[in-house]
Amino acid sequence: MAHFMYVLRCADDTLYTGYTVDVQARVATHNAGTGAKYTAARLPVILEAWAEFATKHDAMSAEAHFKQLARAEKMDMIVAATTPEDLANAIRTRFNL
C-alpha cells in the first residue's frame, strides 16, 4: 500500500499539509467540508502537490518535517518538483529520511 504526504492550497491562499493513503479521496473529503477544521473554514481547496512514500511512518515523518518549513521554502520545493517522485526525493534529501 502506498502512503502519501499532500499539500493543499486553501481559498485564502494558505497551505495545508496532511497524510493519506488515497490523495484524490482525501481532497474530496476536504472539499466536502469534513476533512479538517482548518480546511473546512477555507474552502475550496486545490491539490498543490503530493509525494509517495513506502511506509506510513515515512509519509508522516515527511509531513511533520515539511510543516516546519517556512512558506517560501515549501513553495520552492513544490515548484522545483515536476513530479511527486521529485518532491518525495527532495524531502528525503532535505531531512535525511
Coordinates of C-alpha atoms in Angstrom, one line a residue:
M1 CA 0.0 0.0 0.0
A2 CA 1.2 3.5 -0.8
H3 CA 1.3 6.3 1.7
F4 CA 1.2 10.0 0.7
M5 CA 2.0 13.4 2.1
Y6 CA -0.1 16.0 0.4
V7 CA -0.2 19.8 0.2
L8 CA -3.4 21.7 -0.4
R9 CA -3.8 25.4 -1.3
C10 CA -6.8 26.8 0.5
A11 CA -9.1 29.6 -0.8
D12 CA -7.4 32.1 1.5
D13 CA -4.0 31.1 -0.2
T14 CA -2.7 29.3 2.9
L15 CA -1.2 25.8 2.7
Y16 CA -2.4 22.7 4.4
T17 CA -0.3 19.5 4.7
G18 CA -1.6 16.1 5.5
Y19 CA -1.2 12.3 5.3
T20 CA -3.4 9.9 3.4
V21 CA -3.5 6.6 1.5
D22 CA -5.8 8.0 -1.2
V23 CA -5.0 11.5 -2.3
Q24 CA -8.0 12.1 -4.5
A25 CA -10.5 10.8 -2.0
R26 CA -8.9 12.9 0.7
V27 CA -9.0 16.1 -1.4
A28 CA -12.7 15.4 -2.0
T29 CA -13.3 14.9 1.7
H30 CA -11.6 18.2 2.4
N31 CA -13.8 20.0 -0.2
A32 CA -16.9 18.4 1.3
G33 CA -16.0 20.3 4.5
T34 CA -15.3 17.2 6.5
G35 CA -11.6 16.8 6.1
A36 CA -10.3 19.1 8.8
K37 CA -11.5 22.1 10.7
Y38 CA -8.7 24.2 9.2
T39 CA -9.7 23.5 5.6
A40 CA -13.4 23.5 6.3
A41 CA -13.2 27.2 7.0
R42 CA -11.1 27.9 3.9
L43 CA -12.9 26.1 1.0
P44 CA -12.4 25.3 -1.7
V45 CA -9.0 23.7 -1.6
I46 CA -6.9 22.5 -4.5
L47 CA -4.2 19.9 -4.6
E48 CA -0.9 21.7 -4.8
A49 CA 1.5 18.7 -4.6
W50 CA 1.9 15.2 -3.2
A51 CA 4.7 12.8 -2.5
E52 CA 4.5 9.0 -2.2
F53 CA 6.3 7.0 0.5
A54 CA 6.7 3.3 1.1
T55 CA 5.5 3.4 4.7
K56 CA 3.1 5.3 6.9
H57 CA 6.0 6.3 9.2
D58 CA 7.9 7.8 6.3
A59 CA 5.0 9.7 4.9
M60 CA 4.0 11.1 8.4
S61 CA 7.6 12.0 9.1
A62 CA 7.8 13.8 5.8
E63 CA 4.6 15.7 6.7
A64 CA 5.9 16.7 10.1
H65 CA 9.2 17.9 8.7
F66 CA 7.5 19.7 5.8
K67 CA 5.2 21.6 8.1
Q68 CA 8.2 23.1 9.9
L69 CA 9.4 24.9 6.8
A70 CA 8.6 28.5 6.1
R71 CA 6.0 29.0 3.4
A72 CA 8.7 30.3 0.9
E73 CA 10.7 27.1 1.5
K74 CA 7.6 24.9 1.0
M75 CA 6.8 26.7 -2.3
D76 CA 10.4 26.4 -3.5
M77 CA 10.2 22.7 -3.0
I78 CA 6.8 22.4 -4.7
V79 CA 7.8 24.5 -7.7
A80 CA 11.1 22.7 -8.1
A81 CA 9.4 19.3 -8.1
T82 CA 8.0 18.4 -11.5
T83 CA 6.6 15.1 -10.3
P84 CA 5.5 13.5 -7.0
E85 CA 8.7 11.5 -7.1
D86 CA 10.8 14.7 -7.3
L87 CA 9.0 16.1 -4.2
A88 CA 9.5 12.9 -2.3
N89 CA 13.2 12.8 -3.2
A90 CA 13.7 16.5 -2.2
I91 CA 12.0 15.8 1.1
R92 CA 14.1 12.7 1.8
T93 CA 17.3 14.6 0.9
R94 CA 16.5 17.7 2.9
F95 CA 15.5 15.9 6.0
N96 CA 17.7 12.7 5.7
L97 CA 14.7 10.4 5.7

